[in-house]
C-alpha positions as CSV (number, residue, x, y, z in Angstrom):
1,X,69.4,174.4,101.8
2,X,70.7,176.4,98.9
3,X,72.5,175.3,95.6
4,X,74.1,177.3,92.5
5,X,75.0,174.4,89.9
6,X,77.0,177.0,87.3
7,X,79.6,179.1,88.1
8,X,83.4,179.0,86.7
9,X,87.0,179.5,88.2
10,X,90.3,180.3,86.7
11,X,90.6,176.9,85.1
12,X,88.8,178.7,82.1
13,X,87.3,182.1,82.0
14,X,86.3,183.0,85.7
15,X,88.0,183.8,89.3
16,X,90.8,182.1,91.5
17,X,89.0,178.2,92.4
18,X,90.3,178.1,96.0
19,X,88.2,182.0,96.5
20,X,85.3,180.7,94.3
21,X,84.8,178.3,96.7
22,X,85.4,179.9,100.1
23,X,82.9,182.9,98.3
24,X,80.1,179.6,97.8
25,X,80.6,178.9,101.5
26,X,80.3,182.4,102.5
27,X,77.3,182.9,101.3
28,X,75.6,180.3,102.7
29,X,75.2,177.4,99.5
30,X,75.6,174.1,100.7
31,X,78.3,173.3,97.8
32,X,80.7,174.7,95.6
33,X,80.0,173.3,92.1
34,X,82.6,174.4,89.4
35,X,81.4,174.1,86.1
36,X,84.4,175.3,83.4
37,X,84.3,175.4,79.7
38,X,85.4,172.7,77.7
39,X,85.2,173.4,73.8
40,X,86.5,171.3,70.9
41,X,87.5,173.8,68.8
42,X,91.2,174.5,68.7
43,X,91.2,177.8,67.6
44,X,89.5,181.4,69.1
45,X,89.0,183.0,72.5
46,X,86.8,180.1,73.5
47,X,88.9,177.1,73.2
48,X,92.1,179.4,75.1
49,X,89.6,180.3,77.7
50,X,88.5,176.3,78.7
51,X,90.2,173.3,80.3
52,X,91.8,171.5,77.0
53,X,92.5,168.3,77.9
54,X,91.7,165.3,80.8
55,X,94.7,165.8,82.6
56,X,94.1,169.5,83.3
57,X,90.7,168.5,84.2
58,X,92.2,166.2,86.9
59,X,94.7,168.6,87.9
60,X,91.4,170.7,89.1
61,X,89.6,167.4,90.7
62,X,93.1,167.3,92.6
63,X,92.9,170.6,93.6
64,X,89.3,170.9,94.4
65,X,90.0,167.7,96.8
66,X,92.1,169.8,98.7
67,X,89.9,172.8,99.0
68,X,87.2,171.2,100.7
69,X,89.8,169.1,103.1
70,X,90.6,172.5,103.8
71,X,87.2,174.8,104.1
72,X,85.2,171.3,105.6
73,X,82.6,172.0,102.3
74,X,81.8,170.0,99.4
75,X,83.7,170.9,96.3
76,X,82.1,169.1,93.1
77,X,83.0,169.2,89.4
78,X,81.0,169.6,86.4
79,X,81.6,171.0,82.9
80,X,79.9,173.1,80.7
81,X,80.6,171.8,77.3
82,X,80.3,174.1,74.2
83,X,77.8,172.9,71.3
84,X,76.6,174.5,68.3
85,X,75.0,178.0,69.5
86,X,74.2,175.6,72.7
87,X,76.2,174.8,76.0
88,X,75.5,172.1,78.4
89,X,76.5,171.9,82.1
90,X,77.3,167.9,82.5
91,X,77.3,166.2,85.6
92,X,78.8,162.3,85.6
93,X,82.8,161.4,85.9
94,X,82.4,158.4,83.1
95,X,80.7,160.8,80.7
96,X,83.3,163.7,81.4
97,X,86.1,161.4,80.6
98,X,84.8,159.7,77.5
99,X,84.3,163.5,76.2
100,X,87.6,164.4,77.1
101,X,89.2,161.1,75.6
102,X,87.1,162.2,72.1
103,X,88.8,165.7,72.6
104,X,92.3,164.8,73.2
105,X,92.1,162.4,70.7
106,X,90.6,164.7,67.8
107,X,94.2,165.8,65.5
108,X,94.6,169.4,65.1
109,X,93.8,169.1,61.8
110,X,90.3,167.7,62.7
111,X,89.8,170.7,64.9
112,X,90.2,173.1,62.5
113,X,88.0,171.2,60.2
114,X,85.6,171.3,63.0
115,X,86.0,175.2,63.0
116,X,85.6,175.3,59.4
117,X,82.1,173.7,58.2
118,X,78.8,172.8,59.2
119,X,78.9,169.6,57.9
120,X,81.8,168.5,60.6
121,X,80.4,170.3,63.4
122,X,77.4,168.2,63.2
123,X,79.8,165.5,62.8
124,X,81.2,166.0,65.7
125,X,78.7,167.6,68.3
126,X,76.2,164.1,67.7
127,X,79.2,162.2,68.2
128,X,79.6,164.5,72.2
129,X,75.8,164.0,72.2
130,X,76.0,160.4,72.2
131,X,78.3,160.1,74.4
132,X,76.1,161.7,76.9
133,X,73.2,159.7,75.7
134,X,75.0,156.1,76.4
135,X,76.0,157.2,79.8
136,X,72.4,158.7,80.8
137,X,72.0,156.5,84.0
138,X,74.8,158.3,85.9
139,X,74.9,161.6,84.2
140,X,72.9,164.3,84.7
141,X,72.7,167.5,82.0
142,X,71.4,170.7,82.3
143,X,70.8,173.2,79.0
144,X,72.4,176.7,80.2
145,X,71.2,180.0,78.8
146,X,69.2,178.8,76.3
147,X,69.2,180.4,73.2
148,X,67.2,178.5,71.1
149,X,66.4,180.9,68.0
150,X,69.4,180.2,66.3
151,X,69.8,176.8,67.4
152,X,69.5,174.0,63.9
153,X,66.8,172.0,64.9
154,X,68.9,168.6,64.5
155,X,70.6,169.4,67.3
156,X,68.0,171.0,69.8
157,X,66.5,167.7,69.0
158,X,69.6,165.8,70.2
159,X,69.8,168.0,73.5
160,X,66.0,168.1,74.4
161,X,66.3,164.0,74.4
162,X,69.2,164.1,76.4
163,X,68.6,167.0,79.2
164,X,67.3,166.5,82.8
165,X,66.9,170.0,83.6
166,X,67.0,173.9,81.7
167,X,68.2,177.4,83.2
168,X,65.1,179.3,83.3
169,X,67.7,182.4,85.0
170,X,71.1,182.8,84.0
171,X,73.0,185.4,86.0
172,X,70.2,188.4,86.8
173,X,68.4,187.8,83.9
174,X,65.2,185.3,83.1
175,X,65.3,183.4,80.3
176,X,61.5,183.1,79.6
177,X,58.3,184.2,81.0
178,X,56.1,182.5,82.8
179,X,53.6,183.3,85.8
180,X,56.5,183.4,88.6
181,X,58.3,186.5,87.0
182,X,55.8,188.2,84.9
183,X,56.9,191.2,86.6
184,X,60.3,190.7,86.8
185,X,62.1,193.5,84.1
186,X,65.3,191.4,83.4
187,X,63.6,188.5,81.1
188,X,63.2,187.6,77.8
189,X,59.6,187.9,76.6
190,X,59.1,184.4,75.6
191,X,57.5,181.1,76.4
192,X,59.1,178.2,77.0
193,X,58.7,175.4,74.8
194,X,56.8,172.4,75.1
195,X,59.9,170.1,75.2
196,X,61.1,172.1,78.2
197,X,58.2,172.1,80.0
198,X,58.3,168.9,81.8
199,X,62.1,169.3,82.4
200,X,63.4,171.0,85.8
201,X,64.3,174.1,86.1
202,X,66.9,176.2,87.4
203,X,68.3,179.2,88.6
204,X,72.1,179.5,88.4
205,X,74.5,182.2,88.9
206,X,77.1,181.6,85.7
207,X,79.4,183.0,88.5
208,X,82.4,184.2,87.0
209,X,83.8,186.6,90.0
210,X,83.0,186.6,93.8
211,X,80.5,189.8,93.1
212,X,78.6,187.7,90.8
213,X,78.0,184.3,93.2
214,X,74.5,185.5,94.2
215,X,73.1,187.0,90.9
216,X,70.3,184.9,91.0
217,X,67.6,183.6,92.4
218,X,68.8,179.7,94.4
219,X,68.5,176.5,94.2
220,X,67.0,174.6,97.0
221,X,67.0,171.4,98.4
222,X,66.0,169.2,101.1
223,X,68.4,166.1,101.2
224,X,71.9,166.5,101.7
225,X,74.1,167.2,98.3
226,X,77.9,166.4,99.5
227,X,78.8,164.8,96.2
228,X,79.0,164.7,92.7
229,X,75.9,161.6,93.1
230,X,74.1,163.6,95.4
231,X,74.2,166.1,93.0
232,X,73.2,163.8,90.0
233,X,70.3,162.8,91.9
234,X,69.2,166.0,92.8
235,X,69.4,167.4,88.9
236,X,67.3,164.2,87.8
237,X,64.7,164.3,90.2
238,X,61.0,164.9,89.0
239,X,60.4,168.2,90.0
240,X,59.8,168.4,93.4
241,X,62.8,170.1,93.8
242,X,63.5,174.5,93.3
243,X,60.6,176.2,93.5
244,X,57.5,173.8,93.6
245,X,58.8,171.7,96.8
246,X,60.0,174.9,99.3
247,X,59.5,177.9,97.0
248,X,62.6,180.2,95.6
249,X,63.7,183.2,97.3
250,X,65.2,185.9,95.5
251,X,68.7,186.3,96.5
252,X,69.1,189.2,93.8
253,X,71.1,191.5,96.0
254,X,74.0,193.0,94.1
């Protein structure tokens, strides 16, 4: 069985949720997972183009209850939580809320201050750290795109402690090198760092549109994932999942 663990829906910047989803099931994952951008900043294309607040965010779970009543396929919800030069796809209702509750609760004021200097960024992004790191045991976190050269080190530090798994492809394109894709054109010619290299892996679509669902190599998995706590365990578990338990396929096909 296959998985993509990133993709997005019209709830922020990507295509209609309900065709997302019947797209997933189309072409043959076992899930649809909907990961949208959340972003404490108030101002700029970013913050327009996420979910702003907890209520939208249930407005979707609401919505994405219905889809899979109606297509008979799992729907699950994650979100993929803007940093500083880093985004994180998080996995875990308790953790998702407690974000959300920071967020609606920061003034506008505050939010423009966060926009404004380093000093409160920092502020604010080890305060959305910590709330992940206080609700590890039913969370699970996965570092998408890495980018890593711009990235202060006081906060890779943060997100290396706190991450279960890393994207090592993003879309078509391979985020480091390694001996499984030496040949592969579409990759950045660089290693992956020690602190990743006893994480998980994965290979996600960032599906925005229908076209782009299978941009990437899959996922796979043997036990059933029907739920967000399937999921959770899946993310967490020592690598025996991807590549190293069945082998990846490459599903790059348009």
């Amino acid at each position: 069985m296959k998985i993509n663990i990133h993709s997005h829906s019209h709830y922020s910047d990507g295509a209609n949720l309900f065709e997302m989803a019947k797209e997933h099931q189309k072409e043959g994952f076992s899930a649809f997972v909907v990961t949208d951008h959340v972003c404490p900043l108030s101002v700029g294309n970013a913050y327009s183009l996420s979910i702003q607040s907890y209520e939208k965010f249930q407005q979707q779970t609401s919505e994405l209850e219905n889809i899979s009543k109606e297509l008979n396929f799992p729907c699950i919800q994650g979100i993929e939580l803007a940093l500083y030069e880093e985004e994180i796809l998080i996995f875990g209702k308790k953790a998702t809320r407690k974000i959300f509750e920071f967020i609606d609760n920061m003034d506008l004021n505050e939010k423009q201050k966060y926009g404004q200097t380093l000093q409160y960024k920092q502020k604010i992004i080890t305060h959305l750290l910590n709330i992940v790191k206080q609700n590890r045991n039913d969370t699970a976190t996965v570092l998408c795109h890495p980018n890593l050269v711009r990235t202060p080190q006081w906060e890779l530090t943060q997100i290396y402690e706190i991450i279960d798994g890393y994207e090592f492809q993003n879309g078509n394109r391979y985020r480091f090198t390694d001996e499984t894709n030496i040949d592969k054109k579409l990759r950045w010619d660089r290693a992956i760092p020690d602190e990743l290299k006893l994480k998980n892996k994965f290979y996600n679509s960032d599906a925005h549109n229908l076209s782009s669902v299978t941009k990437s190599e899959a996922n796979f998995h043997s036990l059933p994932i029907t739920s967000i706590d399937d999921l959770i365990s899946y993310i967490k578990t020592p690598q025996q999942n991807n590549q190293l338990l069945l082998g990846h396929q490459n599903i790059i096909s348009r």
